[in-house]
Amino acid sequence: MRIVERARNLIESNRFADWVFGRLGSLPVYSRLIARRVEKRIEYVRRQKCYSLEIELSSVCNARCIFCPLSGMKRSKRIMDDETFQAILDRAVAEGIRPPLIDLSNVGEPLADRSLFKRIRQVKSIFPAANVRITTNFGLANDAIVDGILQSGLDSIHISVNAASAETHLKVMGLNFENTVANIRRLIERRNATNSPLHIMVSMVLCKENAAERKRFLRDWSGRADSICLQRAVDWGGAVAVGQPYHPNRRLYPCNDLFERIVILSNGELALCCQDAEGIIHTSVRERPILEISHSRIFETFREKHLAGQAESLNMCKNCFAVHSNGANWLFAKFD
């Protein structure tokens, strides 16, 4: 693992490291540095139109993760239809959006979309410079899906494992652990055998049910997966009861995704962000241009509060990892 990755995982899983990290964010000289980076990055992204896209191809899922809002979600669960998917791509091209990242997943399971590989190839043909990825529990994988992934041109896959034992995996996700692990090992073996550049990350969302398996999880996947990510469970704007995952007195920094990532739900409507599971915008790409919607009043109101240091007043934001990250994403942002 890279040093930055190790540091993030330590901060997410160790209270003392988290406290030290929080103290860094309280330093005036550090906050001024981040403020300058925020201003430069926002101007750069708007000028270059290098907005990342998060396109929710599927809002249905085979898992029942205890920290996911999907089971209680009121909006319709569906696979994105071809008309909506094409409208998104057409809009993005017409509006000159240059996405460095296109994530074809959100709250659902992308492998439930039978058109997934065709859509990956379509996205790669239109945006060859974009890093195209999916986030999946990989429970639906099989030989054909593994081959489809490797042949589609997918750049990165993030696999949510969330446990180091069958008992905990079943409790946390409702899935068969042995099946998932076998699928991941098959993907790694075939990726290596074919010299595919596919980047494979495994992740663990930390909660009280799996916290004791953190070290075992890191040990099991170290040297196998390309990346390992630990992340505290968040409450999705109050939709999921996870307690208070972050120190309540920490200085909150603006969320970079609110300014540079555009999330489009399976019904074609823009979401406020990746934590907006229900979708509070209620405006579809079939009705208005993507950038027009993303710069509408409701978005700008949230952005203004973030820049004013008032993210704690927003229920959608106050318990999210983004505002508790001490501006790290702004610090390491690229400008080329």
Tab-separated table of N, CA and C in Angstrom, residues 3 21 27 36 62 83 107 113 124 199 203 214-215 221 224 227 233 243 249 254 290 295 310 315 324 328 334:
chain	number	residue	atom	x	y	z
A	3	ILE	N	1.961	5.130	1.001
A	3	ILE	CA	2.013	5.791	2.303
A	3	ILE	C	0.716	6.534	2.589
A	21	PHE	N	-4.728	13.824	13.644
A	21	PHE	CA	-5.117	14.371	12.346
A	21	PHE	C	-6.057	15.561	12.526
A	27	LEU	N	-5.035	23.973	12.925
A	27	LEU	CA	-3.953	24.957	12.857
A	27	LEU	C	-4.287	26.060	11.853
A	36	ARG	N	-6.617	28.453	0.200
A	36	ARG	CA	-6.043	28.859	-1.091
A	36	ARG	C	-6.192	27.750	-2.120
A	62	ASN	N	-28.149	-7.053	-4.715
A	62	ASN	CA	-28.298	-8.393	-4.152
A	62	ASN	C	-27.882	-8.457	-2.696
A	83	GLU	N	-32.226	5.049	-22.986
A	83	GLU	CA	-32.500	6.432	-23.370
A	83	GLU	C	-31.855	7.416	-22.398
A	107	VAL	N	-25.518	3.683	-5.203
A	107	VAL	CA	-25.990	2.871	-4.083
A	107	VAL	C	-26.340	1.437	-4.498
A	113	ASP	N	-26.703	-4.926	-13.865
A	113	ASP	CA	-27.008	-4.350	-15.180
A	113	ASP	C	-26.430	-5.250	-16.266
A	124	LYS	N	-15.811	4.376	-22.616
A	124	LYS	CA	-14.383	4.445	-22.937
A	124	LYS	C	-14.148	4.966	-24.353
A	199	HIS	N	-7.062	-1.994	-12.124
A	199	HIS	CA	-6.684	-1.747	-10.730
A	199	HIS	C	-7.768	-2.324	-9.821
A	203	SER	N	-12.365	-3.072	-0.103
A	203	SER	CA	-12.677	-2.077	0.927
A	203	SER	C	-13.454	-2.687	2.078
A	214	ARG	N	-10.642	-5.799	11.536
A	214	ARG	CA	-9.896	-4.843	10.709
A	214	ARG	C	-8.480	-5.332	10.399
A	215	LYS	N	-7.724	-5.714	11.421
A	215	LYS	CA	-6.335	-6.123	11.212
A	215	LYS	C	-6.251	-7.384	10.350
A	221	TRP	N	-5.540	-9.254	2.692
A	221	TRP	CA	-5.523	-8.708	1.333
A	221	TRP	C	-4.235	-7.981	0.973
A	224	ARG	N	-2.168	-8.823	-2.226
A	224	ARG	CA	-3.060	-9.451	-3.206
A	224	ARG	C	-3.799	-8.388	-4.015
A	227	SER	N	-5.006	-2.129	-3.857
A	227	SER	CA	-5.282	-1.128	-2.833
A	227	SER	C	-6.242	-1.704	-1.814
A	233	ALA	N	-18.313	3.981	8.618
A	233	ALA	CA	-19.684	4.095	8.123
A	233	ALA	C	-20.202	5.504	8.374
A	243	GLY	N	-24.578	6.110	14.632
A	243	GLY	CA	-23.996	6.844	15.752
A	243	GLY	C	-23.229	8.054	15.262
A	249	ASN	N	-16.383	18.016	17.538
A	249	ASN	CA	-15.770	19.348	17.616
A	249	ASN	C	-14.690	19.592	16.565
A	254	PRO	N	-14.633	22.264	3.475
A	254	PRO	CA	-15.582	22.044	2.366
A	254	PRO	C	-15.377	20.677	1.714
A	290	ILE	N	-26.795	19.213	-17.994
A	290	ILE	CA	-26.159	18.752	-16.757
A	290	ILE	C	-25.585	19.917	-15.961
A	295	HIS	N	-25.406	23.770	-11.385
A	295	HIS	CA	-25.128	25.130	-10.907
A	295	HIS	C	-26.411	25.856	-10.496
A	310	GLN	N	-19.914	26.356	7.365
A	310	GLN	CA	-21.189	26.068	8.023
A	310	GLN	C	-21.750	24.699	7.622
A	315	ASN	N	-27.798	18.781	7.439
A	315	ASN	CA	-27.968	17.399	7.888
A	315	ASN	C	-27.356	16.403	6.915
A	324	HIS	N	-14.960	15.919	7.132
A	324	HIS	CA	-14.102	15.606	8.276
A	324	HIS	C	-12.698	15.182	7.836
A	328	ALA	N	-7.983	17.171	2.949
A	328	ALA	CA	-6.912	16.387	2.314
A	328	ALA	C	-7.112	16.251	0.811
A	334	LYS	N	-4.947	17.702	-8.293
A	334	LYS	CA	-4.050	18.022	-9.403
A	334	LYS	C	-4.620	19.186	-10.222
